[in-house]
JSON list of C-alpha atoms in Angstrom, two decimals:
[
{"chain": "A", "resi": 1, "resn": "UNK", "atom": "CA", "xyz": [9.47, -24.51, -0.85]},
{"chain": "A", "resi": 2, "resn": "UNK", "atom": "CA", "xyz": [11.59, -24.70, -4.15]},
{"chain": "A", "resi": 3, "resn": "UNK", "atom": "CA", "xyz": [11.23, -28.51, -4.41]},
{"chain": "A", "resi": 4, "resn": "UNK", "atom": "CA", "xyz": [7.67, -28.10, -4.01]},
{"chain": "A", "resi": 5, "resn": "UNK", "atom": "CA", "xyz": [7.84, -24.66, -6.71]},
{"chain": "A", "resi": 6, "resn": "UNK", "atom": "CA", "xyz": [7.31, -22.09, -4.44]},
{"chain": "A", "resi": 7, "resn": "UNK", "atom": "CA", "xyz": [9.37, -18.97, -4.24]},
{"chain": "A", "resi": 8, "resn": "UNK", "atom": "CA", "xyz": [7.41, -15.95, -2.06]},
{"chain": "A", "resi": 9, "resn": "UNK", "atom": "CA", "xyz": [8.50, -16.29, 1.52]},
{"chain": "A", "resi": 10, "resn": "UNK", "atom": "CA", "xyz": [7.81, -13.50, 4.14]},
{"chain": "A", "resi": 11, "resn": "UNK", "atom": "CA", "xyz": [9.35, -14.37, 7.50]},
{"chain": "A", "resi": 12, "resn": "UNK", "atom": "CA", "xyz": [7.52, -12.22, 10.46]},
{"chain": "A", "resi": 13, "resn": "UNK", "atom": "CA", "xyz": [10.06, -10.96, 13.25]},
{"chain": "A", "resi": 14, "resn": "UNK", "atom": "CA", "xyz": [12.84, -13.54, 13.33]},
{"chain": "A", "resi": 15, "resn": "UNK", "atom": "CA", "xyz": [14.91, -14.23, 15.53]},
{"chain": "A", "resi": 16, "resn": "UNK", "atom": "CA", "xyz": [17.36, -12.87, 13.63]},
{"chain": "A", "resi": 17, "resn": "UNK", "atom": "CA", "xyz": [18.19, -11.66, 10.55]},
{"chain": "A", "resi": 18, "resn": "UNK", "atom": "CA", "xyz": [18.90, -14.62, 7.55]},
{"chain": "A", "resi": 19, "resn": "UNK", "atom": "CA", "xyz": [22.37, -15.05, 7.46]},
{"chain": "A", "resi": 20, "resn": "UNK", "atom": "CA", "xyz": [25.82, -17.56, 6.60]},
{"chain": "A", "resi": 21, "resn": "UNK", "atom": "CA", "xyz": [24.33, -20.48, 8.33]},
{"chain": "A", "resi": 22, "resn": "UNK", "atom": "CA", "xyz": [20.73, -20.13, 6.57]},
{"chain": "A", "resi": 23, "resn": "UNK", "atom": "CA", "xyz": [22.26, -20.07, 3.44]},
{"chain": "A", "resi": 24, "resn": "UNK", "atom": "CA", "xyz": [24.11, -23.05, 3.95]},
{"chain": "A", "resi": 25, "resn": "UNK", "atom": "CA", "xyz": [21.36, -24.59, 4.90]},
{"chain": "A", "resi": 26, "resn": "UNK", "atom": "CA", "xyz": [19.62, -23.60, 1.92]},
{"chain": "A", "resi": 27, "resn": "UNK", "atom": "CA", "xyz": [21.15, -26.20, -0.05]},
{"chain": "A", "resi": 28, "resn": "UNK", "atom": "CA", "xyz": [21.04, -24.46, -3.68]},
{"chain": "A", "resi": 29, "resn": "UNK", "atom": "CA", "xyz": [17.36, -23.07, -2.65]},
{"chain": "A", "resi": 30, "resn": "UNK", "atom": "CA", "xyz": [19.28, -19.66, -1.78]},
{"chain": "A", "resi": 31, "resn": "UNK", "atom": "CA", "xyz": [17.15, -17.44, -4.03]},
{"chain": "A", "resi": 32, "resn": "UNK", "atom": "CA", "xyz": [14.57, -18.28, -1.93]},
{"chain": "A", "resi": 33, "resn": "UNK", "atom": "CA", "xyz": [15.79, -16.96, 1.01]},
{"chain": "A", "resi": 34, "resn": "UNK", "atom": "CA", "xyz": [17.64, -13.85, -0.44]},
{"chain": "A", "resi": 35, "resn": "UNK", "atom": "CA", "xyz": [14.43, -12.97, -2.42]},
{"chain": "A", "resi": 36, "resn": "UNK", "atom": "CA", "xyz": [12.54, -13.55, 1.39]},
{"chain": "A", "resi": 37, "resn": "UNK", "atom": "CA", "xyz": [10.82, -9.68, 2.40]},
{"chain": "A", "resi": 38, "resn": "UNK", "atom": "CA", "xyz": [10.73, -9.59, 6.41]},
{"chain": "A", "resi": 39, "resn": "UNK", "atom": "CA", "xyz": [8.28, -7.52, 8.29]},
{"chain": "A", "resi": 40, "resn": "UNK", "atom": "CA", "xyz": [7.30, -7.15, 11.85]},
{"chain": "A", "resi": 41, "resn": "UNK", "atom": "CA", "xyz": [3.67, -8.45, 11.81]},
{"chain": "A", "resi": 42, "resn": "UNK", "atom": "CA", "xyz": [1.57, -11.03, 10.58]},
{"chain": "A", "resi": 43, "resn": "UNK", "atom": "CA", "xyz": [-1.22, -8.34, 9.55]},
{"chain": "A", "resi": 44, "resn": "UNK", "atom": "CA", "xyz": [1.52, -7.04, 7.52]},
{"chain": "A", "resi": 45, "resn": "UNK", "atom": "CA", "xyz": [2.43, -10.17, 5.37]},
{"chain": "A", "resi": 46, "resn": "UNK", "atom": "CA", "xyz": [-1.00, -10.92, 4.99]},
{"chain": "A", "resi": 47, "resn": "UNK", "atom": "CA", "xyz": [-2.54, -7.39, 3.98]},
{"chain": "A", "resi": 48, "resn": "UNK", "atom": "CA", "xyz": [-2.80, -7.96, 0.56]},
{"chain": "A", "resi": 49, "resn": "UNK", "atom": "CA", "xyz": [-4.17, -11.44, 0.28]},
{"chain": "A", "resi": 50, "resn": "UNK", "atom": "CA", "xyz": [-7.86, -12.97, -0.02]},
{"chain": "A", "resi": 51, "resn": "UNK", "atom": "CA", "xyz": [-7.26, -16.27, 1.45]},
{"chain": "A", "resi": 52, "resn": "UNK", "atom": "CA", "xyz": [-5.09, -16.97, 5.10]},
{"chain": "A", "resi": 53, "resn": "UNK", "atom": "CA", "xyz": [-4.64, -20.51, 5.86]},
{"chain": "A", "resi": 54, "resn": "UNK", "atom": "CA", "xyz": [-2.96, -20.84, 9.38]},
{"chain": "A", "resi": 55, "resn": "UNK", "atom": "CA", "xyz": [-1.49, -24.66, 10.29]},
{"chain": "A", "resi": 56, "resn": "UNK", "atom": "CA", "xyz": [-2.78, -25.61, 13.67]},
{"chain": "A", "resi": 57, "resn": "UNK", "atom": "CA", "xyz": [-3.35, -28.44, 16.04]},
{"chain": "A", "resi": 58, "resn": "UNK", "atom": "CA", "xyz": [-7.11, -29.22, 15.93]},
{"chain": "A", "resi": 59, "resn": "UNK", "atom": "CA", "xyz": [-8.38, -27.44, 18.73]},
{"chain": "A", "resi": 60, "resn": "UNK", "atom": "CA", "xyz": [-11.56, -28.28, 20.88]},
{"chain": "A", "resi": 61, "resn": "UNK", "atom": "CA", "xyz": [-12.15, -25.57, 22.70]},
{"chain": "A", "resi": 62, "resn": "UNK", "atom": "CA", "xyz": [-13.12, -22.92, 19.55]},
{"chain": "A", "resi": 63, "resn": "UNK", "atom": "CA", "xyz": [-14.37, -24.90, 16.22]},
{"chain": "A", "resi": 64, "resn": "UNK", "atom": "CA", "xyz": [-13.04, -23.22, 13.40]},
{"chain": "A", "resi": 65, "resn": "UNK", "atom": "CA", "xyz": [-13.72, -23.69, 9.61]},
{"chain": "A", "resi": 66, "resn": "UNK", "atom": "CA", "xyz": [-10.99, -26.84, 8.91]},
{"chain": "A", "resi": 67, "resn": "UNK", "atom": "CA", "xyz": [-9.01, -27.97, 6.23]},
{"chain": "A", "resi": 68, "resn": "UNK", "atom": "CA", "xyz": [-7.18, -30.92, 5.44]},
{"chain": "A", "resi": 69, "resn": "UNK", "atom": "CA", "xyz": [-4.02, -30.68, 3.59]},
{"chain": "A", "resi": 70, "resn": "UNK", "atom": "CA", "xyz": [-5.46, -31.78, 0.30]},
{"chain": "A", "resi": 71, "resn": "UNK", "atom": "CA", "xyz": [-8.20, -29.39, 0.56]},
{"chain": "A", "resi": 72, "resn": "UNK", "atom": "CA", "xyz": [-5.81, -26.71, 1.31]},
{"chain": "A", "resi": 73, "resn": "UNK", "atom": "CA", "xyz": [-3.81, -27.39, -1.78]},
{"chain": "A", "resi": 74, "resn": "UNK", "atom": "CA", "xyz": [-6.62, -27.29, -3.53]},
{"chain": "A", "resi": 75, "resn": "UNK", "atom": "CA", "xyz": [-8.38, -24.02, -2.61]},
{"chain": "A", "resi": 76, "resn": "UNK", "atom": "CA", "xyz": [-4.69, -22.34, -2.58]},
{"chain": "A", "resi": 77, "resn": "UNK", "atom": "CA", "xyz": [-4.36, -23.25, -6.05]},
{"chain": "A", "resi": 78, "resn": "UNK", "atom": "CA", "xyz": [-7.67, -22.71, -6.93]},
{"chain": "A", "resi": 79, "resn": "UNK", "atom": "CA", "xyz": [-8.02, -19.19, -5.13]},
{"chain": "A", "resi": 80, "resn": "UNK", "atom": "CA", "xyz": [-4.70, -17.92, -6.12]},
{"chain": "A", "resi": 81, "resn": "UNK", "atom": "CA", "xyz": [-5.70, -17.00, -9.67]},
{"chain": "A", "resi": 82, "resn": "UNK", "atom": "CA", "xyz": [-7.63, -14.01, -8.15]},
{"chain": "A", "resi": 83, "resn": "UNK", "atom": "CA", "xyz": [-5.17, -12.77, -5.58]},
{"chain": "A", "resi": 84, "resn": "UNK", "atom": "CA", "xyz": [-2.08, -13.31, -3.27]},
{"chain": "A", "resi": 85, "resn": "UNK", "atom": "CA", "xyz": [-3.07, -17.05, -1.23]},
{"chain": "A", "resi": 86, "resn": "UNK", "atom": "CA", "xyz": [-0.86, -17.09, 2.19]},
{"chain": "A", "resi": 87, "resn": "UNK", "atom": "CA", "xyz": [-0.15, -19.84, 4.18]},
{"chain": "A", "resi": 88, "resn": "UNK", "atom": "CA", "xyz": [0.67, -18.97, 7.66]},
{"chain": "A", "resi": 89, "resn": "UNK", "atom": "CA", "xyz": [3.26, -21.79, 9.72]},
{"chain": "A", "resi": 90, "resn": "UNK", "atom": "CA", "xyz": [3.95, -20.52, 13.44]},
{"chain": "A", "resi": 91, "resn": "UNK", "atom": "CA", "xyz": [6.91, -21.20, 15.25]},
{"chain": "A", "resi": 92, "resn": "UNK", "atom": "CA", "xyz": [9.19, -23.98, 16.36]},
{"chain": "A", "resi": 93, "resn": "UNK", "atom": "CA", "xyz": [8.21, -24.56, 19.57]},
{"chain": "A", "resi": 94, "resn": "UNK", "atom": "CA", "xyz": [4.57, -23.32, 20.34]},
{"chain": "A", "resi": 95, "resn": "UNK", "atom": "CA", "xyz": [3.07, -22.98, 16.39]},
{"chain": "A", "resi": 96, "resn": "UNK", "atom": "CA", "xyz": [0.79, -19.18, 15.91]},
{"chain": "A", "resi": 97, "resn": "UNK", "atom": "CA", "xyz": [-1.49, -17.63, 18.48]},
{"chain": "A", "resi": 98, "resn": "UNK", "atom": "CA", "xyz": [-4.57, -17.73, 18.93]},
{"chain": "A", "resi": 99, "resn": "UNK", "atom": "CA", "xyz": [-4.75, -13.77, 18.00]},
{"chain": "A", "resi": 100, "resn": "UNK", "atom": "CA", "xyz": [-2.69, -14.47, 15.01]},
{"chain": "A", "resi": 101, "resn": "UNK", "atom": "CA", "xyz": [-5.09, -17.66, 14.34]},
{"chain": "A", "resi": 102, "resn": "UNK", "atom": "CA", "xyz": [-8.04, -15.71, 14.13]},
{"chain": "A", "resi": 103, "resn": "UNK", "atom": "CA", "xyz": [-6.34, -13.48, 11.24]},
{"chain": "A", "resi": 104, "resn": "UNK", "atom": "CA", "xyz": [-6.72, -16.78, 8.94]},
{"chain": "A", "resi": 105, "resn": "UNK", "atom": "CA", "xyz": [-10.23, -17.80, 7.62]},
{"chain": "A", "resi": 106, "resn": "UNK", "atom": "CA", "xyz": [-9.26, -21.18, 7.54]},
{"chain": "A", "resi": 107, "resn": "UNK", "atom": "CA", "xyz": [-7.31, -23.57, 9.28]},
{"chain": "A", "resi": 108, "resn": "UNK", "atom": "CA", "xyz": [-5.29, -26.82, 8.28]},
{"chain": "A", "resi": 109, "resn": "UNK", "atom": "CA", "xyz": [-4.67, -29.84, 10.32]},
{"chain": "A", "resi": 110, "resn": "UNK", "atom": "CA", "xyz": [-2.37, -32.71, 9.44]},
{"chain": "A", "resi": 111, "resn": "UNK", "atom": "CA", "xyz": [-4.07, -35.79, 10.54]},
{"chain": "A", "resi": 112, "resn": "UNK", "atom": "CA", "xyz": [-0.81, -37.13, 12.10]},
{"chain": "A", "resi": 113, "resn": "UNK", "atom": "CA", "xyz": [-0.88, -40.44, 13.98]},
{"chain": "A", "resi": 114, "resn": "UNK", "atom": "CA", "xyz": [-2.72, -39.57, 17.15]},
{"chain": "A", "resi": 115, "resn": "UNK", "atom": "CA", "xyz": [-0.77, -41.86, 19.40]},
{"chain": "A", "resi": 116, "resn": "UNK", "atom": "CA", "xyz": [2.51, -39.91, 18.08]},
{"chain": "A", "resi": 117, "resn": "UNK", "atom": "CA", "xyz": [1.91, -36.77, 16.47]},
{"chain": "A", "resi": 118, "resn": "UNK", "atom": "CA", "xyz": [4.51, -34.81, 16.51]},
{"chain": "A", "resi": 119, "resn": "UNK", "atom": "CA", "xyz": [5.88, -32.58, 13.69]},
{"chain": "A", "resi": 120, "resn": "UNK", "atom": "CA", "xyz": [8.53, -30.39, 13.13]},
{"chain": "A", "resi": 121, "resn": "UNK", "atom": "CA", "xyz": [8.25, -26.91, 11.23]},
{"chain": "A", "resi": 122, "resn": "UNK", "atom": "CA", "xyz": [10.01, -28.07, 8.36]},
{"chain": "A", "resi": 123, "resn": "UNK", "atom": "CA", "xyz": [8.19, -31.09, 8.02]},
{"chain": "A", "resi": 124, "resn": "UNK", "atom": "CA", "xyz": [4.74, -29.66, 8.33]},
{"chain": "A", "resi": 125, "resn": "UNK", "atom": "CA", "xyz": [5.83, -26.70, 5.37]},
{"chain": "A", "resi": 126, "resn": "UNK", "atom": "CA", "xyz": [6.84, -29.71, 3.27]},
{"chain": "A", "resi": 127, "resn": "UNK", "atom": "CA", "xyz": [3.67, -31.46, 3.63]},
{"chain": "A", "resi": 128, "resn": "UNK", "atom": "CA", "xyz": [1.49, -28.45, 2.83]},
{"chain": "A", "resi": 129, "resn": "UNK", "atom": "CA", "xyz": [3.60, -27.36, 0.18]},
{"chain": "A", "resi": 130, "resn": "UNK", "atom": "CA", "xyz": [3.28, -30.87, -1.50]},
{"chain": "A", "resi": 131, "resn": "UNK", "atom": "CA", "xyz": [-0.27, -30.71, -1.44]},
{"chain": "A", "resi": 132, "resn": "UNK", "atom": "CA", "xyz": [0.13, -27.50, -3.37]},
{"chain": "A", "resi": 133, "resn": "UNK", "atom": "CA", "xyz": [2.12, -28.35, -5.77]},
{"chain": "A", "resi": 134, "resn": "UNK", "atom": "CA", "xyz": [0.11, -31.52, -6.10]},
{"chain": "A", "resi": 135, "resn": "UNK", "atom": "CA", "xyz": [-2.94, -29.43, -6.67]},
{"chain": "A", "resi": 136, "resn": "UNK", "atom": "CA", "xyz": [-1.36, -27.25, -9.32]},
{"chain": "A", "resi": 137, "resn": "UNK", "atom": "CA", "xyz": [-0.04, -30.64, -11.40]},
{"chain": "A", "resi": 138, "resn": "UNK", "atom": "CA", "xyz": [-4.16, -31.03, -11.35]},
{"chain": "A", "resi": 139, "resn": "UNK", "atom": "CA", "xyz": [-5.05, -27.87, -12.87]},
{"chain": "A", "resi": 140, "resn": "UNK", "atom": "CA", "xyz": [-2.32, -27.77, -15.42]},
{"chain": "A", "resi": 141, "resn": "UNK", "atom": "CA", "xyz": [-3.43, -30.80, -16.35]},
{"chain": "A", "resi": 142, "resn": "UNK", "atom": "CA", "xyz": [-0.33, -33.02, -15.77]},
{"chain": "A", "resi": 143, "resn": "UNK", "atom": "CA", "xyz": [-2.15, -35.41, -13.54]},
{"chain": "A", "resi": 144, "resn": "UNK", "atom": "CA", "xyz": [-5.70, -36.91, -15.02]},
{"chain": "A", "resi": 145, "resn": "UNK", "atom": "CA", "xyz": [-7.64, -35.95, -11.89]},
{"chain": "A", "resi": 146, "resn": "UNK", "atom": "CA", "xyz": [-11.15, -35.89, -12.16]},
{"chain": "A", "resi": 147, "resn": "UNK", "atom": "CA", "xyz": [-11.10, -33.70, -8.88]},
{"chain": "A", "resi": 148, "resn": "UNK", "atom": "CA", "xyz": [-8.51, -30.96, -10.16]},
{"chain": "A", "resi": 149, "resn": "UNK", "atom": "CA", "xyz": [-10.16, -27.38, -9.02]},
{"chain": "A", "resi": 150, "resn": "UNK", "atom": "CA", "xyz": [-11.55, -24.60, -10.68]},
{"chain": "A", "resi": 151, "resn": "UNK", "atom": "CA", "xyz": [-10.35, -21.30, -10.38]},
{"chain": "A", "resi": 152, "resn": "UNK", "atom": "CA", "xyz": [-13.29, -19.77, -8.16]},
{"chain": "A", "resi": 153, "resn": "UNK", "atom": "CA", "xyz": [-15.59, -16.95, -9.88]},
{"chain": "A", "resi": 154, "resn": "UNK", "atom": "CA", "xyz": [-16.42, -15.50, -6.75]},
{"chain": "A", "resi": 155, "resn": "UNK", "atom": "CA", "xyz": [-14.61, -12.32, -5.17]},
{"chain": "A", "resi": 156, "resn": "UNK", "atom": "CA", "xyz": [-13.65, -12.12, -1.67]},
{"chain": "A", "resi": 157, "resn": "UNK", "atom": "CA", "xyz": [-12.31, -9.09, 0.17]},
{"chain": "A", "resi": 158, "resn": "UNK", "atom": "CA", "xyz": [-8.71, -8.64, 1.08]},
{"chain": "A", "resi": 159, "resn": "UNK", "atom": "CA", "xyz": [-7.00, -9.69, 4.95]},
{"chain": "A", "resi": 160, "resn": "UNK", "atom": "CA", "xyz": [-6.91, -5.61, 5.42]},
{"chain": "A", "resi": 161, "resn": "UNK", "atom": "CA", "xyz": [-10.66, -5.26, 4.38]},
{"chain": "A", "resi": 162, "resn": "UNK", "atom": "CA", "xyz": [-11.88, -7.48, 6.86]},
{"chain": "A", "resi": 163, "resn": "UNK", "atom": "CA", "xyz": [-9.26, -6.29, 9.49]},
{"chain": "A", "resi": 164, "resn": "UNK", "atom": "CA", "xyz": [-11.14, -2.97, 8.70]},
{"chain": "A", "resi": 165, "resn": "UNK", "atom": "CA", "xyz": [-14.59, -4.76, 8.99]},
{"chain": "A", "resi": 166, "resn": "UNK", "atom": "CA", "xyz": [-13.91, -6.57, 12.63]},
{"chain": "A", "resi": 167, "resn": "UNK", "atom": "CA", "xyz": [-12.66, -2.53, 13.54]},
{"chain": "A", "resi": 168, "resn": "UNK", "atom": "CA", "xyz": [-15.95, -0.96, 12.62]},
{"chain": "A", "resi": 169, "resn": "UNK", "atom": "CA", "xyz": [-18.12, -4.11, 13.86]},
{"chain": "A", "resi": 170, "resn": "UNK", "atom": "CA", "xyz": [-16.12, -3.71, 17.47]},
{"chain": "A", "resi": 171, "resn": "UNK", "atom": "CA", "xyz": [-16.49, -0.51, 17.57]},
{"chain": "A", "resi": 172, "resn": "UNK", "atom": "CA", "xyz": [-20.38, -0.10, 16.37]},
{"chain": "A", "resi": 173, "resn": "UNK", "atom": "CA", "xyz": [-21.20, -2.64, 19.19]},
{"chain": "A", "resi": 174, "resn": "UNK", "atom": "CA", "xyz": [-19.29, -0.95, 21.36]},
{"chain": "A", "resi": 175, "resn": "UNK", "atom": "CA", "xyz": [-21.69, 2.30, 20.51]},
{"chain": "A", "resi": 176, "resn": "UNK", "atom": "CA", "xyz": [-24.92, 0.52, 21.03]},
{"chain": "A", "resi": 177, "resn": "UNK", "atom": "CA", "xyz": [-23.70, -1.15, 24.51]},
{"chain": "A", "resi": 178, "resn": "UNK", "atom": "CA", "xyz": [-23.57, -4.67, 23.07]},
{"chain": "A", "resi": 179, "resn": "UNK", "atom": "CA", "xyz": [-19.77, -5.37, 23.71]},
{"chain": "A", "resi": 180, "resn": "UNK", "atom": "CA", "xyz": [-18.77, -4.50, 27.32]},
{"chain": "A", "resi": 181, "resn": "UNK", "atom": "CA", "xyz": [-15.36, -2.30, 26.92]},
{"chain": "A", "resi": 182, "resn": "UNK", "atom": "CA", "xyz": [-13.73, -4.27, 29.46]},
{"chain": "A", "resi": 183, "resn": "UNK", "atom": "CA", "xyz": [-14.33, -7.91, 27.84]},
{"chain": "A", "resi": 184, "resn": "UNK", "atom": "CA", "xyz": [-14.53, -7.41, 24.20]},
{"chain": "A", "resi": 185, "resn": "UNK", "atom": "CA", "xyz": [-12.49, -10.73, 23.29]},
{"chain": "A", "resi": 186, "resn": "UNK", "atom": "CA", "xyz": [-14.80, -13.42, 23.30]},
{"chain": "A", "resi": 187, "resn": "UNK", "atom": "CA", "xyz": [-17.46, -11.85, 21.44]},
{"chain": "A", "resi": 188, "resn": "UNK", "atom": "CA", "xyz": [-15.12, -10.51, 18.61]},
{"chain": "A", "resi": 189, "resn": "UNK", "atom": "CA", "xyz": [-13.64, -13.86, 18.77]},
{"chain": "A", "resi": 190, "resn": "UNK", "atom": "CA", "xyz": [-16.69, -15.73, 18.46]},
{"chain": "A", "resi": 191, "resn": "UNK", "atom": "CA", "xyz": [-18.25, -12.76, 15.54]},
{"chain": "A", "resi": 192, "resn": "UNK", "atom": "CA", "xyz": [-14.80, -13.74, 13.63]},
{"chain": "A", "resi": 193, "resn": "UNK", "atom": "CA", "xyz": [-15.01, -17.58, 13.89]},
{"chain": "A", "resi": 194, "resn": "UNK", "atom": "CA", "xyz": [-18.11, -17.03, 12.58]},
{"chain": "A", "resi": 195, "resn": "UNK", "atom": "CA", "xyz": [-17.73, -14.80, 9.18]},
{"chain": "A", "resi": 196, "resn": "UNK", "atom": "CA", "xyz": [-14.40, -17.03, 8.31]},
{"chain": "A", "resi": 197, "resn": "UNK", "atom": "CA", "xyz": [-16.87, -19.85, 8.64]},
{"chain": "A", "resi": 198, "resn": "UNK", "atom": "CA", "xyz": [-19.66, -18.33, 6.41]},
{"chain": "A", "resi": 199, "resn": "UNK", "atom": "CA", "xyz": [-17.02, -16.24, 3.74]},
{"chain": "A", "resi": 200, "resn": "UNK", "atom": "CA", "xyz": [-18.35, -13.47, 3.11]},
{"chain": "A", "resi": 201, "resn": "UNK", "atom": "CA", "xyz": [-17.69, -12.03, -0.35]},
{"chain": "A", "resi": 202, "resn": "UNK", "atom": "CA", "xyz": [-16.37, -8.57, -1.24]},
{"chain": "A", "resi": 203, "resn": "UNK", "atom": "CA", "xyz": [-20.61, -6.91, -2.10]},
{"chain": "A", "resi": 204, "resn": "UNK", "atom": "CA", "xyz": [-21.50, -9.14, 0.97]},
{"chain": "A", "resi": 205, "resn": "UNK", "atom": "CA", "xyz": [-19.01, -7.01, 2.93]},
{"chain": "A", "resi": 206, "resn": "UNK", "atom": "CA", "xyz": [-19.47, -3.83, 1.49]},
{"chain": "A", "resi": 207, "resn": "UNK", "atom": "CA", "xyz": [-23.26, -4.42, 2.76]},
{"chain": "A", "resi": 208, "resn": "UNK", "atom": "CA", "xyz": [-22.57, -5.69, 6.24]},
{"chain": "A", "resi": 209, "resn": "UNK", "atom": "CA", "xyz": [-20.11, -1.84, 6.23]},
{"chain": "A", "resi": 210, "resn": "UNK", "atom": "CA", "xyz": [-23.20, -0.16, 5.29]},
{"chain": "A", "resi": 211, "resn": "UNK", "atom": "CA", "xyz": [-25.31, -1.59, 7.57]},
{"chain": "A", "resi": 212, "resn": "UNK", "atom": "CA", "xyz": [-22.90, -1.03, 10.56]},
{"chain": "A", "resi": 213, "resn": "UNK", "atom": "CA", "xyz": [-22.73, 2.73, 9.39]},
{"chain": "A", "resi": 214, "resn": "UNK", "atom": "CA", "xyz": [-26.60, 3.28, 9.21]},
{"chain": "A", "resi": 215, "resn": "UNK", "atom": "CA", "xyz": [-26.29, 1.91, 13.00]},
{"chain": "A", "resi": 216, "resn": "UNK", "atom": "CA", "xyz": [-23.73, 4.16, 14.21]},
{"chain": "A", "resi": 217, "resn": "UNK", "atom": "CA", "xyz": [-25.26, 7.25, 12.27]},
{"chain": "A", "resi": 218, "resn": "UNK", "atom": "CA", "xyz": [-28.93, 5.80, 14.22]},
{"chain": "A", "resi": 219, "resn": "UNK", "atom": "CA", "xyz": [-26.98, 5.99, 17.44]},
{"chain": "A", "resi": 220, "resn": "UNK", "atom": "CA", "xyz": [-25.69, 9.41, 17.14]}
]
């Protein structure tokens, strides 16, 4: 992260606590890591930003909106003038969840060789991070990009907005009889996939709130 000019790391549940042999690892990026909050939950890192990224294998099975790691560095960079950008890496072994997964409105692959394409954690957050940085050096100028990003005009709603959002929605459908108590996942799933794909803006959401309010008040 600090070769790349990052510095705001949030680590969610470790394993344990960061300690003699993490610093020593740190190699002179120590700040980093003592400057690093930790909380229990993703929805708690993530509260406060507009724009999730999660890093996942491409999957098959539920289409997501994508991102490549040049796009990501891009729309981080780009989206980051208007409020905290995250970029979520799961673990070691088995990467995020699919509940944590859904949290992100996007997702970013690295198009690895497909005959051998296996990464490790660190070299995935090094990739991504490049990208970034790579993307800033275009805005600032430094490198004579013709492609270098924007920052966007448009306002999008917080992580803890829409968490609030997919709440109501579940539970207005609920009301009306359209989500069966006992299986709720794959519809919310599904309603989720599809207002990452589509965005929707901060007025955009404060309509679809008002809309799912006229329907409960309708139902009492």
């Amino acid at each position: 992260m600090k070769t790349m000019g990052l510095n705001d790391l949030y680590l969610v549940d470790p394993v344990s606590a960061p300690d003699g042999q993490a610093s020593a690892l740190a190699a002179g990026a120590g700040d980093v890591l003592a400057n690093a909050k930790t909380v229990s939950t993703l929805s708690e890192a993530i509260a406060d930003c507009g724009l999730v990224v999660g890093t996942s294998a491409r999957s098959r099975t539920h289409s997501w909106p994508m991102l490549n790691p040049r796009e990501c560095g891009r729309k981080t960079v780009a989206e980051s003038a208007n409020y905290p950008v995250a970029i979520v890496f799961g673990r070691e072994n088995n990467g995020l969840s699919n509940e944590e997964l859904q949290q992100c409105q996007y997702h970013v692959f690295i198009p690895a060789n497909p005959e051998y394409s296996s990464l490790n954690l660190a070299a995935a957050v090094q990739t991504i991070c490049y990208e970034v940085r790579m993307a800033g050096l275009e805005k600032s100028g430094e490198l004579n990009e013709e492609s270098a990003q924007q920052p966007t005009s448009e306002e999008y709603p917080l992580t803890e907005d829409l968490e609030r959002f997919y709440v109501h929605l579940e539970k207005t459908l609920s009301g009306t009889g359209f989500i069966i108590p006992q299986h709720p996942g794959q519809v919310m799933m599904k309603l989720r996939r599809m207002f990452n794909r589509a965005r929707v803006e901060s007025q955009e959401l404060n309509i679809l709130r008002g809309i799912l309010t006229s329907i409960d008040k309708s139902v009492k």
